[in-house]
Coordinates of C-alpha atoms and ligand atoms in Angstrom, one line a residue:
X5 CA -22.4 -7.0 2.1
X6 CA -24.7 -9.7 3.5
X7 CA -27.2 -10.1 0.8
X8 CA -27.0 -11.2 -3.0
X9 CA -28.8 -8.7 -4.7
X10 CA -31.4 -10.5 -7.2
X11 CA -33.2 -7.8 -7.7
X12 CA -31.9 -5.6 -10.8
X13 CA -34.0 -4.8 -13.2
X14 CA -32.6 -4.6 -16.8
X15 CA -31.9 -1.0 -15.8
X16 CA -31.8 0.6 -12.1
X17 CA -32.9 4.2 -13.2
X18 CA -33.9 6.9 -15.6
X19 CA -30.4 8.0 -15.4
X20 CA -28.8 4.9 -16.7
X21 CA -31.0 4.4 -19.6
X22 CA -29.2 4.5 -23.1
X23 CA -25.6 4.2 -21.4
X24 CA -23.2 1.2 -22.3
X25 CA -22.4 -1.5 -20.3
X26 CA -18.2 -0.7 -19.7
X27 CA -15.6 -3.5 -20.6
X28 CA -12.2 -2.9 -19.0
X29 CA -9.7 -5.5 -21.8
X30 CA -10.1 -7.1 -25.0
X31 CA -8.5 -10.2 -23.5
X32 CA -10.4 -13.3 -24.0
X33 CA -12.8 -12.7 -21.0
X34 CA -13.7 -9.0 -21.7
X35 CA -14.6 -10.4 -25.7
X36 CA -16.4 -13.6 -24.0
X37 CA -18.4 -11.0 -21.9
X38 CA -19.3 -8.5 -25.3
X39 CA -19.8 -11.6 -27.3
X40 CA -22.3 -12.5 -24.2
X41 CA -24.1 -8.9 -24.8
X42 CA -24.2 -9.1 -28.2
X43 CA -26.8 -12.0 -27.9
X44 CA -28.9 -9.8 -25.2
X45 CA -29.1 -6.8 -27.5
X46 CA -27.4 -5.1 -24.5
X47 CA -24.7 -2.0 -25.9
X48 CA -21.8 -1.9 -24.5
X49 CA -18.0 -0.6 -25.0
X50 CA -14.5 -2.2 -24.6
X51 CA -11.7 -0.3 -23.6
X52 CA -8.5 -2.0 -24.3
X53 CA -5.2 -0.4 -23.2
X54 CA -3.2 -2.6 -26.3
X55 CA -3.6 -2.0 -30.2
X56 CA -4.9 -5.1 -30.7
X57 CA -7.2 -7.6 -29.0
X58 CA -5.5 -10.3 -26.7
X59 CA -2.6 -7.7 -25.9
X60 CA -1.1 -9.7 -22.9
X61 CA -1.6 -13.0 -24.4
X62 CA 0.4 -11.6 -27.0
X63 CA 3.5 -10.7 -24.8
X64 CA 3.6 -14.5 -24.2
X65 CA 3.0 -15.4 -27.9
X66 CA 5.4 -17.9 -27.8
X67 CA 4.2 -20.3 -25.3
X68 CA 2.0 -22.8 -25.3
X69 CA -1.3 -23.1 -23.5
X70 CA -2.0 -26.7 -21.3
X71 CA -5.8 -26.7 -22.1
X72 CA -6.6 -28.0 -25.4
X73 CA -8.9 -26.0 -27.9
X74 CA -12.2 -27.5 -27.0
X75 CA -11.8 -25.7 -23.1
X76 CA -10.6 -22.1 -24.6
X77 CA -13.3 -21.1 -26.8
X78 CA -16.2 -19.2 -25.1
X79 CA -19.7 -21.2 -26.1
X80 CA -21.3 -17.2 -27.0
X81 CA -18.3 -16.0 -28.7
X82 CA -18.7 -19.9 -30.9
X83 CA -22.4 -19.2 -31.8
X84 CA -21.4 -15.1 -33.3
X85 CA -18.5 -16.8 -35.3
X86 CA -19.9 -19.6 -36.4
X87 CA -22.5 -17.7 -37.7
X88 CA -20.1 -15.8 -40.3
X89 CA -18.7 -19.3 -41.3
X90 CA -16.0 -19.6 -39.2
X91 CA -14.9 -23.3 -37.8
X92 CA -13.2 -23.7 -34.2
X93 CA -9.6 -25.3 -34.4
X94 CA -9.3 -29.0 -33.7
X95 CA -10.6 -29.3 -30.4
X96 CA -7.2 -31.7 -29.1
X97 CA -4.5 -28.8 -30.2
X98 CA -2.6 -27.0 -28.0
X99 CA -2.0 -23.4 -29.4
X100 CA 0.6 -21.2 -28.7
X101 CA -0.5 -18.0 -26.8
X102 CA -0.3 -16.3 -30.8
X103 CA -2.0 -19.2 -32.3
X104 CA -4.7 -18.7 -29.9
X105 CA -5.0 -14.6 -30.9
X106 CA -4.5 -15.1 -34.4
X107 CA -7.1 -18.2 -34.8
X108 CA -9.7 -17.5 -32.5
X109 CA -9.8 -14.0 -30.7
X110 CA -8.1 -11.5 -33.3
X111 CA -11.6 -13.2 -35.4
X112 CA -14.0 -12.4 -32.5
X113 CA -13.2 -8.8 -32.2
X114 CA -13.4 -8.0 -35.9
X115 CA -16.8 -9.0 -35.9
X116 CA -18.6 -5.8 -37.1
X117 CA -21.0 -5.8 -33.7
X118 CA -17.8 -6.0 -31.5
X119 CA -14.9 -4.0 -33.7
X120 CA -17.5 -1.3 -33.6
X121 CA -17.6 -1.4 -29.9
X122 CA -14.1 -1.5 -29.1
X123 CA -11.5 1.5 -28.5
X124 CA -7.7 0.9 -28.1
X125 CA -4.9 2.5 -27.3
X126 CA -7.8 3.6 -24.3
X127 CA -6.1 3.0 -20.9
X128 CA -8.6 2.9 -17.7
X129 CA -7.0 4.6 -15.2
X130 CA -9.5 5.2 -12.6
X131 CA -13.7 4.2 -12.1
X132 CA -16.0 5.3 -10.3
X133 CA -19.6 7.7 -9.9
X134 CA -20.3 10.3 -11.6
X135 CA -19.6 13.2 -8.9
X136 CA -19.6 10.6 -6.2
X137 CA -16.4 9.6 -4.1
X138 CA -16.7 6.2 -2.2
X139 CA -17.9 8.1 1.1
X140 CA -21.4 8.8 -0.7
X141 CA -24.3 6.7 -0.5
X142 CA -27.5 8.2 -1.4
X143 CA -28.9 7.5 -4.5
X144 CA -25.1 5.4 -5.3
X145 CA -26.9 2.4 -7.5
X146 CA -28.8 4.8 -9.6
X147 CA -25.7 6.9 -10.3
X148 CA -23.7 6.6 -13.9
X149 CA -20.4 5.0 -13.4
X150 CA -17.6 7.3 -14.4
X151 CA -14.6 6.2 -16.2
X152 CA -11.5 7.9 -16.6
X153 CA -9.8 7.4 -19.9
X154 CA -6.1 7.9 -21.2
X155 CA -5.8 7.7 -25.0
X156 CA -3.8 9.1 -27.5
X157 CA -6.0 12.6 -27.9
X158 CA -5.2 13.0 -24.0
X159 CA -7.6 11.7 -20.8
X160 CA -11.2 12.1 -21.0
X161 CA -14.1 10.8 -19.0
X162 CA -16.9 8.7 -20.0
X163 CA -20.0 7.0 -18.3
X164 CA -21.1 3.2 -18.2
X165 CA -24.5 1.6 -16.7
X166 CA -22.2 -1.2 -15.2
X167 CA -18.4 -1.8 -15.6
X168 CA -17.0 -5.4 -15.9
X169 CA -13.3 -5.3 -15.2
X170 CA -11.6 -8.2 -17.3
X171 CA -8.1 -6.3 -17.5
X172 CA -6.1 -9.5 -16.3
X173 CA -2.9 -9.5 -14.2
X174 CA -0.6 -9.9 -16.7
X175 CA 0.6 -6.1 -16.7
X176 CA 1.2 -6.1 -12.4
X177 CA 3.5 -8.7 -11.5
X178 CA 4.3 -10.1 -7.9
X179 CA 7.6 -8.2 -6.8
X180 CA 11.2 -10.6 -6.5
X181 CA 11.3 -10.1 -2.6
X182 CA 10.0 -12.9 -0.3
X183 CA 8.1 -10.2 2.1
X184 CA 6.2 -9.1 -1.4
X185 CA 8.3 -6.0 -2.1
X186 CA 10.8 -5.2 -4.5
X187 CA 14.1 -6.3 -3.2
X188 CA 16.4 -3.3 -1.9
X189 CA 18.7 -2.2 -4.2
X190 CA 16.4 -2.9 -7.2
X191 CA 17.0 0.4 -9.4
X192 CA 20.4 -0.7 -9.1
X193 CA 19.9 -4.0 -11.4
X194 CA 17.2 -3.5 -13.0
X195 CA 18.6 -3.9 -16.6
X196 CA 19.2 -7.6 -15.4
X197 CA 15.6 -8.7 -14.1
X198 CA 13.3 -10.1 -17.0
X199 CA 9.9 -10.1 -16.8
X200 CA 7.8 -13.4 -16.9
X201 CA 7.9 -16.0 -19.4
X202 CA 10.7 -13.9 -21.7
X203 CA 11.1 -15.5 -25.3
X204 CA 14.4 -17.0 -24.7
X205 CA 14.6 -18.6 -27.9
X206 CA 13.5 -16.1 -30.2
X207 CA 13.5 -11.9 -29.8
X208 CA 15.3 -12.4 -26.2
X209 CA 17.7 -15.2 -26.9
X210 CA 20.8 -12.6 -26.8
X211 CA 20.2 -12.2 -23.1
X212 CA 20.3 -15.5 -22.1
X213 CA 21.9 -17.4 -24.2
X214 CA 25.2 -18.3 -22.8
X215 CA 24.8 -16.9 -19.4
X216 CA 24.0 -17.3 -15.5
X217 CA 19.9 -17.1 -15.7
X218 CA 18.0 -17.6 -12.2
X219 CA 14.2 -18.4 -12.5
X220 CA 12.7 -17.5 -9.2
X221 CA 9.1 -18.6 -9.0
X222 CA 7.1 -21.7 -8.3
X223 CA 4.0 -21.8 -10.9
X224 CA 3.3 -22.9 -14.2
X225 CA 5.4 -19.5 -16.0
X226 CA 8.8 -20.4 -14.2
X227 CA 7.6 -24.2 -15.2
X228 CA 7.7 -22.8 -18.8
X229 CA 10.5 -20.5 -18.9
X230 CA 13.0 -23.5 -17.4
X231 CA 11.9 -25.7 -20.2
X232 CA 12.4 -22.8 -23.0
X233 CA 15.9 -22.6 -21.0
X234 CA 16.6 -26.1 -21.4
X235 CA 16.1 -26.2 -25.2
X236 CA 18.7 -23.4 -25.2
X237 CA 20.8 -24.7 -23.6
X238 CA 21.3 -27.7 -25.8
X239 CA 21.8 -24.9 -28.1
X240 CA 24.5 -23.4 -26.1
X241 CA 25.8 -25.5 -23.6
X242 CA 27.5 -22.7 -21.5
X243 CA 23.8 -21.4 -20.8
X244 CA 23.8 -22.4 -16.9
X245 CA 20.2 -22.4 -15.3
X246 CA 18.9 -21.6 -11.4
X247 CA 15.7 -22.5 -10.1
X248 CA 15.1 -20.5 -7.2
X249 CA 11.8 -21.2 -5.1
X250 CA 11.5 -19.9 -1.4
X251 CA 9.6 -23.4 -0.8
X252 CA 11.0 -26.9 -0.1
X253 CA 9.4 -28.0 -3.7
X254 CA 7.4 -26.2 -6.1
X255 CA 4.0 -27.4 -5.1
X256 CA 1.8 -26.1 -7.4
X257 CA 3.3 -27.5 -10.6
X258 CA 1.4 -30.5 -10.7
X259 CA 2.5 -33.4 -11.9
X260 CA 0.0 -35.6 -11.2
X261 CA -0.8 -38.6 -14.2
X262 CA -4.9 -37.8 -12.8
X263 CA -4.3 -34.2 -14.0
X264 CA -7.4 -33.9 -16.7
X265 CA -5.2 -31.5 -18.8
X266 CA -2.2 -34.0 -19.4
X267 CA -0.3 -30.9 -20.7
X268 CA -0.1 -29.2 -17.5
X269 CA 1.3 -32.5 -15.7
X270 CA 4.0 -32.8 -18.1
X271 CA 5.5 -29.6 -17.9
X272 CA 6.6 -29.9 -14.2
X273 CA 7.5 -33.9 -14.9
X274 CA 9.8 -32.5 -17.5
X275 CA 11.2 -29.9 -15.3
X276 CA 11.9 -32.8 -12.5
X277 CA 13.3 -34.8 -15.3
X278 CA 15.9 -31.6 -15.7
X279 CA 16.5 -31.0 -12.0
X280 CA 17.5 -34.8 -11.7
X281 CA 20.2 -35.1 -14.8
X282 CA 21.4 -32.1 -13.8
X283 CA 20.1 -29.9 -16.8
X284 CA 18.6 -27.3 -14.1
X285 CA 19.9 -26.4 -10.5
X286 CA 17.2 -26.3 -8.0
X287 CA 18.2 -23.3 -5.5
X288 CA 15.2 -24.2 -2.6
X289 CA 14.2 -21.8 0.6
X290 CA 15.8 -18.9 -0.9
X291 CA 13.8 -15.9 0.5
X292 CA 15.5 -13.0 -1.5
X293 CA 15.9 -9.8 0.5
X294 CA 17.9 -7.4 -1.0
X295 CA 19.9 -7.3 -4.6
X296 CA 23.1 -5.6 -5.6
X297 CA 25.0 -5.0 -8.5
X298 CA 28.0 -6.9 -9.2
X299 CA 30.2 -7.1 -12.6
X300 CA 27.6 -8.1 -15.9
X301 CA 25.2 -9.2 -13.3
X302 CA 23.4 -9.1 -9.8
X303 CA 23.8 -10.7 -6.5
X304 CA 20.8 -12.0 -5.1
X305 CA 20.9 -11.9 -1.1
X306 CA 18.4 -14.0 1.1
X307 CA 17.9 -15.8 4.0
X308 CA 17.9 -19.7 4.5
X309 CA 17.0 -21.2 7.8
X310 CA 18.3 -18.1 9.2
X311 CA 21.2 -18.1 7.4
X312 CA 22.3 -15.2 4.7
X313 CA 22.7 -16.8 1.5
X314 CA 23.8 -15.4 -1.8
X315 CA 23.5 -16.0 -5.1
X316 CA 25.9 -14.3 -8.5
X317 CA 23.6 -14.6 -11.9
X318 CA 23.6 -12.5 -14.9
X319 CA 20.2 -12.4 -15.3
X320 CA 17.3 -12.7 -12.9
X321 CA 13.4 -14.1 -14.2
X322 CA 10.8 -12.7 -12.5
X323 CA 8.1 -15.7 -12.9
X324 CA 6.5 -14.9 -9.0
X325 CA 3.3 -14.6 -10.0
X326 CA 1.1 -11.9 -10.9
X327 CA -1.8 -9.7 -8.5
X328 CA -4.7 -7.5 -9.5
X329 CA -4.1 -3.4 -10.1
X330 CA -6.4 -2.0 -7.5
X331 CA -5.3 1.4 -7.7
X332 CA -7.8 1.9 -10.3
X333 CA -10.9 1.0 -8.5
X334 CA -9.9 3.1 -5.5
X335 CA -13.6 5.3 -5.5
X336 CA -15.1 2.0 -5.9
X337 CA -17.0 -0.3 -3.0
X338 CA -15.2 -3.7 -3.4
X339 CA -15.5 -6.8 -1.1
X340 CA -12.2 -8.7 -1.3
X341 CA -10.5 -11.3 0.4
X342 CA -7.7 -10.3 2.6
X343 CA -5.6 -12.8 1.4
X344 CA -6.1 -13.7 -1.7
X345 CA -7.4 -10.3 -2.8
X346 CA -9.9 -11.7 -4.7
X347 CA -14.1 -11.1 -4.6
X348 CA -15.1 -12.4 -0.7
X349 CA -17.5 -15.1 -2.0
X350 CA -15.2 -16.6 -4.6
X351 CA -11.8 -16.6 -2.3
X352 CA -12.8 -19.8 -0.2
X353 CA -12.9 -22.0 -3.3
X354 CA -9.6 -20.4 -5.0
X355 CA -7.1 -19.5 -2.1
X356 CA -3.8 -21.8 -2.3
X357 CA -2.9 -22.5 1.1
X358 CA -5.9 -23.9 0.8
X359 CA -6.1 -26.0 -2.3
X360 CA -4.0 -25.6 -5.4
X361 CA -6.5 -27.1 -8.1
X362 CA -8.1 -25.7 -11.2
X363 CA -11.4 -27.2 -10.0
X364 CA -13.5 -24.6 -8.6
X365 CA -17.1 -24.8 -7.8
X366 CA -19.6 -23.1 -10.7
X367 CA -20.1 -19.2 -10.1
X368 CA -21.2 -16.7 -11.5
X369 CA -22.9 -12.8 -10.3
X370 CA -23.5 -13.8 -6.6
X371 CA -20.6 -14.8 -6.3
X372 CA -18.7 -11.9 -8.0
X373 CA -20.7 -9.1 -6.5
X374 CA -19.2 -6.4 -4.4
X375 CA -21.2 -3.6 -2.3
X376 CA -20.8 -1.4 -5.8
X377 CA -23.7 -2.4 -7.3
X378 CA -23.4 -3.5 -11.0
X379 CA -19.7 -3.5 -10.9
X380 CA -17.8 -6.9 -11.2
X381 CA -14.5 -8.2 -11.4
X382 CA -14.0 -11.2 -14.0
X383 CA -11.2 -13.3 -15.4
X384 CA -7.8 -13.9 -14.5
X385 CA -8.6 -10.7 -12.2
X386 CA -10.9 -12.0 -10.3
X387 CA -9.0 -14.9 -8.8
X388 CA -6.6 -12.2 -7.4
X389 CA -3.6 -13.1 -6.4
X390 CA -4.5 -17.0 -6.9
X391 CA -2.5 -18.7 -9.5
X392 CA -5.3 -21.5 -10.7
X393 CA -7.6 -19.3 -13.2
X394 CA -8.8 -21.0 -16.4
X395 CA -10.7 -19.8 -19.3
X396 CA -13.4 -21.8 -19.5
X397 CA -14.3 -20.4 -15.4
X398 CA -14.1 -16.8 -16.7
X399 CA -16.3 -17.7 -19.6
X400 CA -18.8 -19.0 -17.4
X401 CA -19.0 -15.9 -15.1
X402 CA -19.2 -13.4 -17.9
X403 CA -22.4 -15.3 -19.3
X404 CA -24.2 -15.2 -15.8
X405 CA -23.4 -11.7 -15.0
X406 CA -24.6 -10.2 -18.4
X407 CA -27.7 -12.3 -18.1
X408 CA -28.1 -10.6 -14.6
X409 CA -27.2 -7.2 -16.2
X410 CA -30.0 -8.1 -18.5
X411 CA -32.7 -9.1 -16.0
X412 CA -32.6 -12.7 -16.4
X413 CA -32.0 -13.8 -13.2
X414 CA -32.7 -17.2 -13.2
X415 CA -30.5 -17.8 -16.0
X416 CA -27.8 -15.8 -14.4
X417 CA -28.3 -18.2 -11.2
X418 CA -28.2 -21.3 -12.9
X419 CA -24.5 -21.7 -13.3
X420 CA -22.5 -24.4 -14.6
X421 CA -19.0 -25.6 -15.1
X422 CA -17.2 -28.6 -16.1
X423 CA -13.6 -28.1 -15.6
X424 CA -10.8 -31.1 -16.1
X425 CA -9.5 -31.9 -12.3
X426 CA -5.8 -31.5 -11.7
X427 CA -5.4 -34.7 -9.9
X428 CA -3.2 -32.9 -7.4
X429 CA -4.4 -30.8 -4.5
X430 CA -2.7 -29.4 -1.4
X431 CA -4.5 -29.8 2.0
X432 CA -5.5 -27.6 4.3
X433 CA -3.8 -27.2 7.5
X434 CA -6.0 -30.0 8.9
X435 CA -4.9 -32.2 6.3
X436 CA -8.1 -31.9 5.0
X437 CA -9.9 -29.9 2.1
X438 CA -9.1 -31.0 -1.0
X439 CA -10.9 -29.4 -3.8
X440 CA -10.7 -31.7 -6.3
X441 CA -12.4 -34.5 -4.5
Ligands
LIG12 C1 1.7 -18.5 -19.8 C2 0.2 -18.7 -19.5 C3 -0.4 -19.8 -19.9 C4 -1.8 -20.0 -19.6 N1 -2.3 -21.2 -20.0 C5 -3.7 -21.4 -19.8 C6 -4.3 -22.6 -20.3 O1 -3.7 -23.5 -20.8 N2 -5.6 -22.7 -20.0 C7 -6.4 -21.8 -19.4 O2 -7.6 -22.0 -19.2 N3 -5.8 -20.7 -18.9 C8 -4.5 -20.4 -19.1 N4 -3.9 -19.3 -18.6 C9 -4.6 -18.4 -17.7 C10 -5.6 -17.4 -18.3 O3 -6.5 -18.1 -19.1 C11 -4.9 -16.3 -19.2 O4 -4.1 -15.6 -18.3 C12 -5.9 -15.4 -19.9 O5 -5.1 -14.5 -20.7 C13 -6.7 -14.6 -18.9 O6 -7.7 -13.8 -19.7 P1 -8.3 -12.4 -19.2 O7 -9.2 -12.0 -20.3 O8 -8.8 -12.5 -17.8 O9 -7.0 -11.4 -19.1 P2 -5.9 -11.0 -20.2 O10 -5.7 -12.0 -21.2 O11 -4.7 -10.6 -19.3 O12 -6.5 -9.7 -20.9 C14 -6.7 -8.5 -20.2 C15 -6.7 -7.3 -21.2 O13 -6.9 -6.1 -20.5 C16 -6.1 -5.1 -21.0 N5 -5.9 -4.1 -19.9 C17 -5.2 -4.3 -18.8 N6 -5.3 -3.2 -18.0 C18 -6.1 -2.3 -18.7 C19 -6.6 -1.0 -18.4 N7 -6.3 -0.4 -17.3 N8 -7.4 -0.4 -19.3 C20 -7.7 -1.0 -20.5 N9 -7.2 -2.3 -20.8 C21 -6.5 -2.9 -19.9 C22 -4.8 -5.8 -21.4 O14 -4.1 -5.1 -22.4 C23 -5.4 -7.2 -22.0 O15 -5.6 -7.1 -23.3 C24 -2.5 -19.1 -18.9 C25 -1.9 -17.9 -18.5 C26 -0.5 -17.7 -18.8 C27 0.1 -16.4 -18.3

């Protein structure tokens, strides 16, 4: 794809009139991006795979988001619920992950013009044209897209005038092993690896309290989990905690007293704070290869400067990261970054060996596009496999590709974004780039 298409009218042909606009999650973005049609008088539907909106938020209920109120609340979504009456939260608070559902998006989707428009339990398991694989061009933009739905009345098939996928990354996690695979001899242990951010104080508490735990992972979810750890084991002093990163240091927790979200630097100073009295042992350039049972536990096996290394712990975190489900959009035409596996146009600003801040440049549809015409990636999705996404960007892209689904071009091109900086960015191999400057 070479050129930005700035063309589209409101719609490409006979044969898409009086079809929906498709939304793949009711997570925040997917609800920013209805809220966004609901003010153009544009239909659309949601498909959401969960019961209830903000279903992966909720599997992290517990934890507590960095960005204060005032950057989490989508500026459309604001206007249809302050409309009903409703008031925004106290724009310094930092809600938990449930706070955040039951407060703010749990009230957007039961607004009558969205509720009506959603369908859980409705797993997307595959997009793309109606009786057209990838191979086929002719005729391709004016062609319905088809959807392929798994509910609890069986799979059916539905078609859409444009499909925005906001379906996170939450459900695909990175895998333990350092080459990006699971580790051998995973089915073996696999009662012992945890997912991301676990609730180690509440509903999961039994399988950590008291035990051998290993974090492996570098970001902001191991960052939490270690701290949740650390409160237990004041609790229950036998708990013993592993940090194991296959870096010398775990770059991309900032720490930085610039960071514009003072929250975020504080969780990886208090995790320092641990690693120095002791609290948590750092395991560094651990590059797991292979795991194998032993008793009440698993053995992690790696390399170290060449060296095979081991490691005994009871129970293994999986906090590596997470990376967009492709699978689904296999019939569809994307452009993505090799590395980053993110939209082609976007990666440059997001990729981190190149820069690990939150600041990114405003975009929007051009930058989001892909050679499938009117189909676009958004959300935590859209950064790919890049660690750095924030709310308030997704909210911004939703807003200028549903005013280019609608027409309005020049609103759709006129993007903005004020993001807090992180104060902390890693160069480029030159030394050079930083993206917070
Ligand atoms: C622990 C944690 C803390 C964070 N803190 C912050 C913060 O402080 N500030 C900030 O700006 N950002 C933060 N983020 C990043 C980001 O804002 C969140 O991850 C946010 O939830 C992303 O929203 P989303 O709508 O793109 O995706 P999600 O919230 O993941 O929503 C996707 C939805 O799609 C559904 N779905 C998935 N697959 C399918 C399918 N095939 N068919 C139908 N439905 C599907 C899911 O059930 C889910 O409801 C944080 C992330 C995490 C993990």
């Amino acid at each position: 794809m070479t050129l930005v298409d700035l063309t589209t009218p409101t719609v490409r042909s006979s044969r898409l009139v009086g079809l929906p606009v498709a939304i793949i999650g009711a997570g925040p973005i997917g609800l920013a991006a209805a809220a966004n049609l609901v003010e153009r008088g544009i239909d659309f539907v949601v498909y959401e795979a969960g019961e209830d909106a903000g279903a992966s938020i909720q599997k992290w209920a517990h934890i507590r988001f960095f960005s204060p109120w005032r950057h989490l609340i989508d500026p459309a979504s604001l206007r249809l619920l302050e409309g009903t009456g409703w008031a925004p939260p106290e724009g310094s608070g930092l809600p938990t992950g449930g706070e955040f559902v039951a407060s703010y998006l749990r009230p957007l989707s039961k607004l009558e013009a969205i509720d009506s428009r959603i369908r859980y339990g409705a797993t997307v398991d595959a997009v793309s044209r109606e009786g057209m694989d990838r191979t086929r061009s002719a005729g391709r933009a004016d062609t319905p897209f088809l959807l392929r739905i798994a509910d609890a009345n069986g799979v059916q098939e539905v078609t859409a005038r444009a499909v925005i996928d906001a379906s996170g990354t939450y459900l695909t996690p990175n895998r333990l092993a350092s080459s990006g695979l699971d580790p051998l001899g995973l089915p073996a242990v696999a009662g012992h690896v945890s997912h991301a951010l676990p609730d180690v104080l509440g509903r999961e508490r039994h399988r950590f309290a008291g035990k051998r735990v290993t974090v492996v992972g570098a970001g902001h979810s191991a960052a939490n989990t270690l701290l949740n750890l650390a409160a237990l084991k004041r609790e229950v002093p036998e708990t013993q905690i592993t940090w194991l990163i296959r870096n010398a240091g775990a770059v991309r927790v900032t720490t930085s007293d610039d960071d514009g979200l003072a929250a975020r630097a504080a969780i990886g100073k208090r995790v320092d704070r641990l690693i120095g009295t002791g609290g948590i042992h750092q395991l560094d350039r651990f590059e797991i290869l292979r795991v194998a049972p032993i008793q009440g536990g698993v053995r992690l096996i790696g390399q170290r400067a060449g060296e095979v290394v081991e490691h005994d712990t009871d129970v293994v975190v999986n906090a590596t990261g997470f990376r967009p489900n492709l699978d689904v959009l296999r019939e569809i035409r994307l452009e993505l970054d090799e590395i980053v596996e993110a939209p082609a146009r976007l990666a440059p600003l997001i990729d981190p060996n190149v820069h690990t801040c939150g600041t990114v440049e405003p975009h929007g549809f051009a930058e989001l596009q892909h050679p499938e015409p009117d189909f676009f990636l958004a959300g935590m999705k859209s950064y790919g496999r890049a660690p750095t996404f924030l709310l308030a960007t997704g909210y911004e892209q939703v807003r200028s590709i549903t005013a280019y689904l609608a027409g309005d071009i020049a609103s759709a091109t006129k993007v903005q974004l004020v993001l807090p900086a992180t104060g902390v960015c890693s160069t480029g191999p030159a030394g050079s780039s930083s993206c917070c400057s």
